[in-house]
Coordinates of C-alpha atoms in Angstrom, one line a residue:
Chain A
M272 CA 109.6 212.6 -86.8
A273 CA 108.9 208.9 -87.3
R274 CA 109.5 208.3 -83.7
A275 CA 107.0 211.0 -82.6
W276 CA 104.5 209.5 -85.0
T277 CA 105.0 206.1 -83.5
S278 CA 104.5 207.5 -80.1
V279 CA 101.3 209.2 -81.0
M280 CA 99.9 206.1 -82.6
A281 CA 100.9 204.1 -79.5
D282 CA 98.9 206.6 -77.4
I283 CA 95.9 206.4 -79.6
H284 CA 96.1 202.6 -79.5
H285 CA 96.3 202.8 -75.7
V286 CA 93.3 205.0 -75.4
T287 CA 91.3 202.8 -77.8
H288 CA 92.1 199.7 -75.9
S289 CA 91.1 201.3 -72.6
W290 CA 87.9 202.6 -74.2
L291 CA 87.0 199.1 -75.6
F292 CA 87.7 197.3 -72.4
T293 CA 85.6 199.7 -70.4
M294 CA 82.7 199.5 -72.9
K295 CA 82.8 195.7 -72.5
L296 CA 82.6 196.1 -68.7
F297 CA 79.7 198.4 -68.9
M298 CA 77.8 196.1 -71.2
R299 CA 77.8 193.6 -68.4
S300 CA 76.9 196.0 -65.7
E301 CA 73.2 196.0 -64.6
F302 CA 73.6 199.5 -63.1
F303 CA 74.9 201.1 -66.4
I304 CA 72.3 199.2 -68.5
L305 CA 69.7 200.8 -66.2
T306 CA 71.2 204.2 -66.3
A307 CA 71.8 204.3 -70.1
G308 CA 68.9 202.2 -71.3
V309 CA 66.0 202.0 -68.9
Q310 CA 66.1 205.3 -66.9
P311 CA 66.1 207.6 -70.0
V312 CA 63.2 205.7 -71.5
I313 CA 61.1 206.2 -68.3
F314 CA 62.1 209.9 -68.2
A315 CA 61.3 210.2 -72.0
T316 CA 57.8 208.7 -71.3
I317 CA 57.2 211.2 -68.5
A318 CA 58.3 214.1 -70.8
F319 CA 56.2 212.8 -73.7
F320 CA 53.1 212.7 -71.5
L321 CA 53.8 216.1 -70.0
F322 CA 54.4 217.7 -73.4
S323 CA 51.2 216.1 -74.7
I324 CA 49.2 217.6 -71.9
G325 CA 50.6 221.0 -72.7
G326 CA 50.4 220.8 -76.5
D327 CA 53.3 222.3 -78.4
A328 CA 55.2 223.9 -75.6
A329 CA 58.5 223.4 -77.4
G330 CA 57.3 224.1 -80.9
E331 CA 56.4 221.9 -83.8
Q332 CA 59.0 219.3 -83.0
T333 CA 58.1 218.9 -79.3
L334 CA 58.5 215.1 -79.2
L335 CA 61.9 215.2 -80.9
F336 CA 62.9 218.0 -78.5
A337 CA 61.9 215.9 -75.5
A338 CA 63.5 212.7 -76.9
L339 CA 66.8 214.4 -77.5
G340 CA 66.7 216.2 -74.1
T341 CA 65.9 213.0 -72.1
G342 CA 68.5 211.1 -74.1
M343 CA 71.1 213.7 -73.2
M344 CA 69.9 213.4 -69.5
G345 CA 70.8 209.7 -69.7
V346 CA 74.2 210.6 -71.2
W347 CA 74.9 212.9 -68.3
S348 CA 73.8 210.3 -65.7
T349 CA 76.1 207.7 -67.3
T350 CA 79.0 210.2 -67.5
L351 CA 78.4 211.3 -63.9
F352 CA 78.3 207.9 -62.3
G353 CA 80.9 206.3 -64.6
G354 CA 83.3 209.2 -64.5
G355 CA 82.7 210.1 -60.8
G356 CA 83.4 206.6 -59.7
A357 CA 86.2 205.7 -62.2
I358 CA 89.2 206.0 -59.9
A359 CA 87.2 205.0 -56.8
W360 CA 86.2 201.7 -58.5
Q361 CA 89.8 201.0 -59.5
R362 CA 90.7 201.4 -55.8
W363 CA 88.0 199.0 -54.7
E364 CA 88.9 196.5 -57.4
R365 CA 92.6 196.8 -56.4
T366 CA 93.7 197.7 -59.9
L367 CA 94.7 201.3 -59.3
E368 CA 98.2 200.5 -58.1
L369 CA 98.9 198.4 -61.1
L370 CA 97.5 200.9 -63.6
V371 CA 99.4 203.8 -62.0
S372 CA 102.7 201.9 -61.8
A373 CA 102.4 200.6 -65.4
P374 CA 104.9 202.1 -67.9
R375 CA 102.0 203.5 -69.9
R376 CA 100.6 207.0 -69.1
Y377 CA 97.8 206.7 -66.6
D378 CA 96.0 209.8 -67.8
L379 CA 95.5 208.1 -71.2
T380 CA 94.2 205.0 -69.5
L381 CA 91.7 207.1 -67.6
L382 CA 90.8 209.1 -70.7
G383 CA 89.9 205.9 -72.5
Q384 CA 87.8 204.8 -69.6
T385 CA 86.0 208.1 -69.3
L386 CA 85.4 208.4 -73.0
A387 CA 83.8 205.0 -72.8
T388 CA 81.4 206.2 -70.1
A389 CA 80.3 209.1 -72.4
S390 CA 80.1 206.8 -75.4
F391 CA 78.1 204.2 -73.5
G392 CA 75.8 207.0 -72.4
F393 CA 74.8 207.7 -76.0
Y394 CA 72.8 204.5 -75.9
S395 CA 70.4 206.7 -74.0
M396 CA 69.9 208.9 -77.0
V397 CA 69.3 205.9 -79.3
A398 CA 66.9 204.4 -76.7
T399 CA 64.8 207.6 -76.3
L400 CA 64.7 208.2 -80.1
V401 CA 63.6 204.6 -80.8
W402 CA 61.1 204.8 -78.0
G403 CA 59.6 208.0 -79.3
V404 CA 59.3 206.7 -82.9
V405 CA 57.9 203.3 -82.0
L406 CA 55.5 204.2 -79.2
F407 CA 54.6 207.9 -79.7
G408 CA 54.9 208.1 -83.5
M409 CA 57.6 210.8 -83.3
P410 CA 58.7 212.0 -86.7
L411 CA 62.5 211.6 -87.1
S412 CA 64.2 214.2 -89.1
A413 CA 67.2 216.5 -89.0
N414 CA 67.5 220.0 -90.3
F415 CA 71.3 219.6 -90.7
P416 CA 71.9 215.9 -91.2
L417 CA 75.5 216.3 -92.2
M418 CA 76.2 218.3 -89.0
L419 CA 74.7 215.7 -86.8
P420 CA 77.7 213.2 -86.7
L421 CA 80.0 216.1 -86.0
A422 CA 77.8 217.4 -83.2
L423 CA 77.6 213.9 -81.7
L424 CA 81.4 213.5 -81.9
A425 CA 82.0 216.8 -80.2
A426 CA 79.4 216.0 -77.5
V427 CA 81.0 212.5 -76.8
L428 CA 84.5 214.1 -76.6
G429 CA 83.3 216.9 -74.3
M430 CA 81.3 214.5 -72.0
G431 CA 84.2 212.1 -71.9
V432 CA 86.7 214.7 -70.9
M433 CA 84.2 216.1 -68.3
A434 CA 84.0 212.5 -66.9
M435 CA 87.8 212.6 -66.5
L436 CA 87.5 215.8 -64.6
L437 CA 84.9 214.3 -62.4
A438 CA 87.0 211.2 -61.8
T439 CA 90.0 213.3 -60.7
T440 CA 88.1 215.6 -58.4
F441 CA 85.5 213.2 -56.9
V442 CA 88.3 210.9 -55.7
L443 CA 89.3 213.6 -53.2
Y444 CA 85.9 213.1 -51.5
R445 CA 85.6 209.8 -49.8
H446 CA 81.9 209.3 -50.8
A447 CA 82.1 210.0 -54.5
N448 CA 78.8 208.2 -55.0
A449 CA 77.0 210.7 -52.8
L450 CA 78.3 213.5 -55.0
S451 CA 77.1 211.6 -58.0
N452 CA 73.6 211.2 -56.5
L453 CA 73.6 215.0 -55.7
L454 CA 74.7 216.3 -59.1
E455 CA 72.4 214.4 -61.5
Y456 CA 69.4 216.8 -61.4
P457 CA 71.2 220.1 -61.0
I458 CA 73.1 219.6 -64.3
W459 CA 69.8 218.5 -66.0
I460 CA 68.4 221.9 -64.9
A461 CA 71.5 224.1 -65.4
T462 CA 72.3 223.0 -68.9
G463 CA 68.8 223.4 -70.3
M464 CA 68.5 219.7 -71.4
I465 CA 64.8 219.6 -71.4
V466 CA 63.7 223.0 -70.0
P467 CA 65.2 225.8 -72.1
L468 CA 67.5 228.2 -70.1
A469 CA 65.4 231.1 -71.4
V470 CA 62.5 230.2 -69.1
L471 CA 64.8 229.6 -66.1
P472 CA 66.3 232.3 -63.8
G473 CA 68.9 234.5 -65.6
W474 CA 71.7 233.7 -63.2
L475 CA 71.8 230.2 -64.5
G476 CA 73.1 231.4 -67.9
P477 CA 76.7 232.1 -67.0
I478 CA 76.9 228.8 -65.1
S479 CA 75.6 226.9 -68.1
W480 CA 78.2 228.5 -70.4
V481 CA 81.1 226.8 -68.7
L482 CA 79.4 223.4 -68.6
V483 CA 80.1 221.2 -71.6
P484 CA 76.7 219.4 -71.6
T485 CA 75.1 222.7 -72.4
W486 CA 77.0 223.0 -75.6
G487 CA 76.8 219.3 -76.4
M488 CA 73.0 219.4 -76.0
A489 CA 72.9 222.6 -78.1
A490 CA 75.0 221.1 -80.9
I491 CA 72.9 218.0 -81.2
R492 CA 69.6 219.8 -80.8
D493 CA 70.4 222.5 -83.3
A494 CA 71.7 220.0 -85.8
A495 CA 68.4 218.1 -85.5
I496 CA 65.7 220.8 -85.0
G497 CA 67.6 224.2 -85.0
A498 CA 67.3 227.0 -87.5
E499 CA 71.1 227.6 -87.8
P500 CA 74.0 225.2 -88.1
P501 CA 75.5 224.5 -84.7
W502 CA 79.0 225.7 -85.4
L503 CA 79.3 227.8 -82.2
A504 CA 78.2 224.9 -80.0
I505 CA 80.6 222.5 -81.6
V506 CA 83.5 224.9 -81.3
M507 CA 82.6 225.6 -77.6
C508 CA 82.5 221.8 -77.0
L509 CA 86.0 221.4 -78.3
V510 CA 87.3 224.5 -76.5
L511 CA 85.9 223.3 -73.2
S512 CA 87.1 219.8 -73.8
V513 CA 90.7 221.1 -74.1
A514 CA 90.3 223.2 -71.0
Y515 CA 88.7 220.4 -69.0
Y516 CA 91.5 218.0 -70.1
L517 CA 94.2 220.3 -69.0
I518 CA 92.6 220.8 -65.6
A519 CA 91.9 217.1 -65.2
R520 CA 95.5 216.2 -66.0
R521 CA 96.8 218.7 -63.5
M522 CA 94.4 217.3 -60.9
L523 CA 95.4 213.8 -61.7
V524 CA 99.1 214.6 -61.2
Y525 CA 98.2 216.2 -57.9
V526 CA 96.0 213.3 -56.7
I527 CA 98.5 210.6 -57.7
D528 CA 101.4 212.5 -56.2
K529 CA 99.5 213.1 -53.0
A530 CA 98.4 209.4 -52.8
R531 CA 102.0 208.3 -53.4
R532 CA 103.4 210.7 -50.8
D533 CA 100.8 209.7 -48.2
A534 CA 100.9 206.0 -49.2
T535 CA 97.1 206.1 -49.7
L536 CA 97.0 205.1 -53.3
N537 CA 95.0 201.9 -52.7
L538 CA 93.1 202.9 -49.6
A539 CA 89.4 202.7 -50.4
Chain B
M1458 CA 73.7 208.9 -37.2
S1459 CA 75.0 207.3 -34.1
S1460 CA 74.6 203.6 -33.4
A1461 CA 71.7 202.5 -31.1
A1462 CA 72.6 202.0 -27.5
I1463 CA 71.1 198.7 -26.3
P1464 CA 70.5 198.8 -22.6
A1465 CA 71.9 195.9 -20.7
S1466 CA 69.3 193.9 -18.9
S1467 CA 70.0 192.3 -15.5
V1468 CA 67.4 189.6 -16.2
P1469 CA 68.1 187.5 -19.3
S1470 CA 64.9 187.1 -21.3
H1471 CA 63.8 183.9 -23.0
P1472 CA 64.3 184.1 -26.8
G1473 CA 60.6 183.6 -27.3
S1474 CA 59.3 186.0 -24.6
L1475 CA 57.4 189.1 -25.4
R1476 CA 60.2 191.2 -23.9
A1477 CA 62.9 189.6 -26.1
N1478 CA 60.7 190.1 -29.2
W1479 CA 60.3 193.7 -28.3
R1480 CA 64.0 194.2 -27.9
V1481 CA 64.6 192.5 -31.2
F1482 CA 62.0 194.7 -32.8
W1483 CA 63.0 198.0 -31.3
Y1484 CA 66.7 197.9 -30.8
G1485 CA 67.3 195.5 -33.7
G1486 CA 65.6 197.9 -36.0
Q1487 CA 67.7 200.9 -34.8
L1488 CA 70.9 198.8 -35.0
S1489 CA 70.1 197.6 -38.6
Y1490 CA 69.6 201.3 -39.6
S1491 CA 73.0 202.3 -38.1
A1492 CA 74.9 199.3 -39.4
L1493 CA 73.3 198.4 -42.7
F1494 CA 72.1 201.7 -44.2
N1495 CA 75.1 202.9 -46.2
W1496 CA 73.8 206.4 -46.4
A1497 CA 73.2 207.0 -42.7
R1498 CA 76.4 209.1 -42.1
P1499 CA 76.0 212.9 -42.6
S1500 CA 78.6 213.1 -45.4
I1501 CA 76.3 210.8 -47.5
Y1502 CA 72.9 211.6 -45.9
I1503 CA 73.0 215.3 -46.7
P1504 CA 73.9 215.2 -50.4
T1505 CA 71.9 212.0 -51.1
L1506 CA 68.8 212.3 -48.9
L1507 CA 68.4 216.1 -48.7
G1508 CA 70.4 217.5 -51.7
A1509 CA 69.1 215.1 -54.4
P1510 CA 65.4 215.5 -53.4
T1511 CA 65.9 219.3 -53.4
F1512 CA 66.9 219.3 -57.0
Q1513 CA 64.4 216.6 -58.0
I1514 CA 61.6 218.8 -56.7
L1515 CA 63.0 221.9 -58.5
F1516 CA 63.6 219.9 -61.8
F1517 CA 60.1 218.5 -62.0
A1518 CA 58.5 221.8 -61.0
A1519 CA 60.4 223.5 -63.8
L1520 CA 59.8 220.7 -66.4
G1521 CA 56.1 220.2 -65.5
S1522 CA 55.2 223.9 -65.5
Y1523 CA 57.1 224.5 -68.7
A1524 CA 55.7 221.5 -70.6
T1525 CA 52.1 221.6 -69.3
G1526 CA 51.5 225.2 -68.2
M1527 CA 50.2 223.8 -64.9
D1528 CA 51.0 225.3 -61.5
P1529 CA 54.5 224.2 -60.3
A1530 CA 52.9 223.4 -56.9
F1531 CA 51.3 220.3 -58.5
F1532 CA 54.7 218.9 -59.2
A1533 CA 56.2 220.1 -56.0
I1534 CA 53.6 218.3 -54.0
G1535 CA 53.9 215.1 -56.0
N1536 CA 57.7 215.0 -55.7
S1537 CA 57.7 216.1 -52.0
V1538 CA 55.8 212.9 -51.3
Q1539 CA 57.7 210.7 -53.7
V1540 CA 61.2 211.6 -52.3
C1541 CA 60.4 209.5 -49.2
A1542 CA 61.2 206.6 -51.6
M1543 CA 64.9 207.5 -51.1
S1544 CA 64.6 206.1 -47.6
G1545 CA 61.8 203.6 -48.1
I1546 CA 63.1 201.8 -51.2
Y1547 CA 66.9 202.2 -51.0
G1548 CA 67.0 202.0 -47.2
M1549 CA 64.9 198.9 -46.9
T1550 CA 66.8 197.2 -49.7
M1551 CA 70.0 197.9 -47.9
A1552 CA 68.6 196.9 -44.5
V1553 CA 67.8 193.4 -45.8
A1554 CA 70.3 192.8 -48.6
N1555 CA 73.3 194.2 -46.8
E1556 CA 73.1 191.4 -44.3
R1557 CA 74.4 189.2 -47.0
W1558 CA 77.0 191.6 -48.4
F1559 CA 78.4 192.5 -45.0
G1560 CA 78.6 188.8 -44.1
T1561 CA 76.2 188.9 -41.1
L1562 CA 73.4 186.9 -42.7
P1563 CA 74.5 183.5 -41.4
A1564 CA 74.7 184.8 -37.8
L1565 CA 71.3 186.4 -38.1
M1566 CA 69.8 183.2 -39.5
A1567 CA 71.3 181.1 -36.8
S1568 CA 69.9 183.3 -34.1
P1569 CA 66.7 182.1 -32.3
A1570 CA 65.2 185.7 -32.7
N1571 CA 61.6 185.9 -33.7
R1572 CA 61.5 186.5 -37.4
A1573 CA 58.5 188.8 -37.5
A1574 CA 60.0 191.0 -34.8
L1575 CA 63.4 190.9 -36.6
F1576 CA 61.8 191.9 -39.9
G1577 CA 59.2 194.3 -38.6
G1578 CA 61.7 196.4 -36.5
R1579 CA 63.6 197.3 -39.6
F1580 CA 60.6 199.3 -40.9
I1581 CA 60.4 201.9 -38.2
P1582 CA 63.6 203.9 -38.8
F1583 CA 62.9 204.1 -42.6
I1584 CA 59.3 205.2 -42.1
V1585 CA 60.5 207.9 -39.8
N1586 CA 63.3 208.9 -42.1
G1587 CA 61.0 208.9 -45.2
F1588 CA 58.5 211.1 -43.4
L1589 CA 61.2 213.5 -42.4
I1590 CA 62.5 213.7 -46.0
S1591 CA 59.0 214.4 -47.3
T1592 CA 58.5 217.0 -44.6
Y1593 CA 61.7 218.7 -45.7
G1594 CA 60.5 218.5 -49.3
F1595 CA 57.2 220.3 -48.3
A1596 CA 59.1 222.9 -46.4
L1597 CA 61.2 223.6 -49.5
S1598 CA 58.1 223.7 -51.7
W1599 CA 56.5 226.1 -49.3
V1600 CA 59.5 228.5 -49.4
L1601 CA 60.4 228.3 -53.1
L1602 CA 57.4 227.0 -55.1
G1603 CA 54.3 228.5 -53.5
V1604 CA 52.8 225.4 -52.0
R1605 CA 50.4 226.4 -49.2
F1606 CA 48.7 224.3 -46.6
D1607 CA 45.4 224.3 -44.9
V1608 CA 46.1 224.2 -41.1
A1609 CA 42.7 222.5 -40.5
T1610 CA 43.6 219.5 -42.7
L1611 CA 47.3 219.3 -41.7
G1612 CA 46.6 216.2 -39.5
A1613 CA 45.1 214.3 -42.4
M1614 CA 48.0 215.3 -44.6
V1615 CA 50.5 214.0 -42.0
L1616 CA 48.6 210.8 -41.6
A1617 CA 48.6 210.3 -45.4
M1618 CA 52.4 210.9 -45.5
I1619 CA 53.0 208.4 -42.8
A1620 CA 50.9 205.8 -44.6
T1621 CA 52.8 206.4 -47.8
A1622 CA 56.2 206.2 -46.1
F1623 CA 55.0 202.8 -44.7
S1624 CA 53.7 201.4 -47.9
C1625 CA 56.9 202.6 -49.7
S1626 CA 59.1 200.9 -47.1
A1627 CA 57.0 197.7 -47.5
I1628 CA 57.6 197.5 -51.2
G1629 CA 61.2 198.3 -50.4
A1630 CA 61.3 195.3 -48.1
V1631 CA 60.0 193.1 -51.0
Q1632 CA 62.8 194.4 -53.1
G1633 CA 65.2 193.8 -50.2
G1634 CA 64.1 190.1 -50.0
L1635 CA 64.6 189.7 -53.8
S1636 CA 68.0 191.3 -53.4
L1637 CA 69.1 188.4 -51.2
R1638 CA 69.2 186.4 -54.4
L1639 CA 70.2 189.0 -57.0
R1640 CA 73.6 190.1 -58.0
D1641 CA 72.7 193.8 -58.0
G1642 CA 69.9 194.6 -55.6
L1643 CA 69.8 198.3 -56.3
F1644 CA 68.8 197.7 -60.0
G1645 CA 65.3 196.8 -58.9
A1646 CA 65.3 199.6 -56.3
N1647 CA 66.3 202.2 -58.9
L1648 CA 63.7 200.9 -61.3
L1649 CA 60.9 201.1 -58.7
V1650 CA 61.8 204.7 -57.8
F1651 CA 61.7 205.8 -61.5
L1652 CA 58.4 203.9 -62.1
F1653 CA 56.8 205.8 -59.2
L1654 CA 57.7 209.0 -60.9
L1655 CA 55.8 207.8 -64.0
L1656 CA 52.9 205.8 -62.7
C1657 CA 51.6 207.1 -59.4
G1658 CA 50.4 210.6 -60.2
V1659 CA 53.6 212.2 -59.0
N1660 CA 54.2 214.2 -62.2
I1661 CA 51.4 213.1 -64.6
P1662 CA 47.8 213.4 -63.5
L1663 CA 46.4 209.8 -63.4
E1664 CA 43.6 210.6 -65.9
A1665 CA 46.3 211.5 -68.5
L1666 CA 47.8 208.0 -68.4
P1667 CA 46.6 205.1 -70.5
P1668 CA 44.1 202.7 -68.7
W1669 CA 46.6 199.9 -68.3
M1670 CA 49.0 202.3 -66.6
Q1671 CA 46.2 203.5 -64.3
A1672 CA 45.4 199.9 -63.4
I1673 CA 49.0 199.3 -62.4
S1674 CA 49.1 202.5 -60.4
Q1675 CA 46.2 201.3 -58.2
V1676 CA 48.3 198.5 -56.7
L1677 CA 51.5 200.6 -56.2
P1678 CA 52.4 202.7 -53.1
F1679 CA 52.1 206.5 -53.4
T1680 CA 49.0 206.6 -55.7
H1681 CA 46.4 206.7 -52.9
G1682 CA 48.5 208.4 -50.3
L1683 CA 49.5 211.1 -52.7
A1684 CA 45.9 211.6 -53.8
A1685 CA 45.0 212.0 -50.1
V1686 CA 47.8 214.5 -49.5
R1687 CA 46.7 216.5 -52.6
A1688 CA 43.1 216.5 -51.4
A1689 CA 44.1 217.5 -47.8
I1690 CA 46.1 220.4 -49.1
D1691 CA 43.1 221.5 -51.2
G1692 CA 41.1 221.5 -47.9
A1693 CA 39.3 218.1 -47.9
P1694 CA 38.5 217.0 -44.3
F1695 CA 39.7 213.8 -42.8
S1696 CA 36.4 212.0 -43.5
A1697 CA 36.9 212.7 -47.2
V1698 CA 40.5 211.3 -47.4
S1699 CA 40.3 208.5 -44.8
G1700 CA 39.4 205.9 -47.5
L1701 CA 42.4 206.9 -49.5
I1702 CA 44.7 206.7 -46.4
A1703 CA 43.2 203.3 -45.4
T1704 CA 43.8 202.0 -49.0
E1705 CA 47.4 203.2 -49.0
F1706 CA 48.0 201.6 -45.6
L1707 CA 46.4 198.3 -46.7
I1708 CA 48.6 198.2 -49.8
G1709 CA 51.5 198.6 -47.4
V1710 CA 50.3 195.8 -45.2
V1711 CA 50.0 193.5 -48.3
Y1712 CA 53.5 194.3 -49.4
A1713 CA 54.9 193.9 -45.9
V1714 CA 53.3 190.5 -45.5
A1715 CA 54.5 189.5 -49.0
A1716 CA 58.0 190.7 -48.0
F1717 CA 58.0 188.7 -44.8
F1718 CA 57.0 185.4 -46.5
L1719 CA 59.5 186.1 -49.3
F1720 CA 62.2 186.5 -46.6
R1721 CA 61.2 183.2 -44.9
W1722 CA 61.0 181.4 -48.3
M1723 CA 64.5 182.7 -49.2
E1724 CA 65.8 181.7 -45.8
R1725 CA 64.4 178.1 -46.1
G1726 CA 65.8 177.9 -49.7
A1727 CA 69.2 179.1 -48.6
Y1728 CA 69.3 176.4 -45.8
R1729 CA 68.2 173.7 -48.2
N1730 CA 70.6 174.6 -51.0
A1731 CA 73.5 175.7 -48.7
T1732 CA 73.5 179.1 -50.4
L1733 CA 73.1 181.3 -47.2
D1734 CA 76.4 183.1 -47.7
V1735 CA 76.8 182.8 -51.5
R1736 CA 77.5 186.2 -53.1

């Protein structure tokens, strides 16, 4: 029992260190500062102007709706580019062989890294909220303030695990960055981040249900401006996180095995 | 994209001759596109330069019409023109800055090739490419978003699109010149692309912007070209939009000249400080 506990603590320690190291790397990356800090503020400004032209298209709390939506768009961009390129970057930086052959589990190293991409992405949400309050006089309030930290935590976990899934699938495609470029806008549309799914074609609904950003966005938005507590969205985030993790781990085993068999582990 | 085939000449031309300059301009431009533009191969070109614009147009059409209640065609037209920035800004940045990253800058600088021809030739592929991407955007908008064209003013619209692709490539060249010194050249390129979405009337009518933003928009590419495209689609004759097209073209010339002198200044500074190949 004590041995199992020590092992779990060692795994948590491992994930935490990987998370912290990647966070430090991102803080020095101009690209991620742009993606998580500058881009969401520009998109938030566009959204604020558009909603101000249209009046109260999204109800009384239109500005908060827009700020949360554009913030989550930034979270997705960071997750997409950070997660999609995670293994590819390790290849380019020549650290993949070392990480895979280390005695520690590689899936936990990768989980720490991808959780960091999602965590770093949440700077976007802070940036758009501060931007809205300071420049557009947006009132900041939450209908369910106690649910908000829980919703954020579920969203970070969900996006982090989704980033891991992206990392393990994109690596099969040689030009992972092209896939990242392609998938930024479609997920913004399909998960109803800033345009509610109700006004989009009905066939997008079932697609959005299996995408964790849909539930992450719903959890945060409902905690802030919803009428009901976001229990369903939080539970869906957790369920999808477990499903994504299992798929990502299986993919990782396949990818690493294939790379070892073909001797292509470090071929960028 | 296949690499450009440079015909061998039986008569060697003098480096300063008109013929040599033409070859540097024409074939050098094509070669720089094939060799330096990271996104030229179909496996990247299709998702990045056709796929991403598709969803950008759909996203802003959905957001704009939901938030403002305006016709999605307004946003479709704005974004169909703006997507040429994918080629103009990113492409020109790569066409200049990748010389350093790929290690070919010292050889280029040591060559006796005419600098204006060398620099100017790089514009052509990206203007053509930008125009094609915008044309694709308009085709998509016609099929899915109800954008309709007036055949009588199609010529004016095409001319406005070409002028916009040129001015966009010109500011991309300025960014490329700056990237010769910067650690991450694509930071500025990304920033420019996002600012065009905000400031140039792509998604927000100019009159809805604060005066200081409107003032900035007047010296940026897209603003006048896009206004000309919108007017032509609404049926304005060439005489009514020629001023806007000329202004867009002039803005492009100013940025192109600035980019050329920036390139020369960087070149001299690199010689002086022995930083030609410093990454």
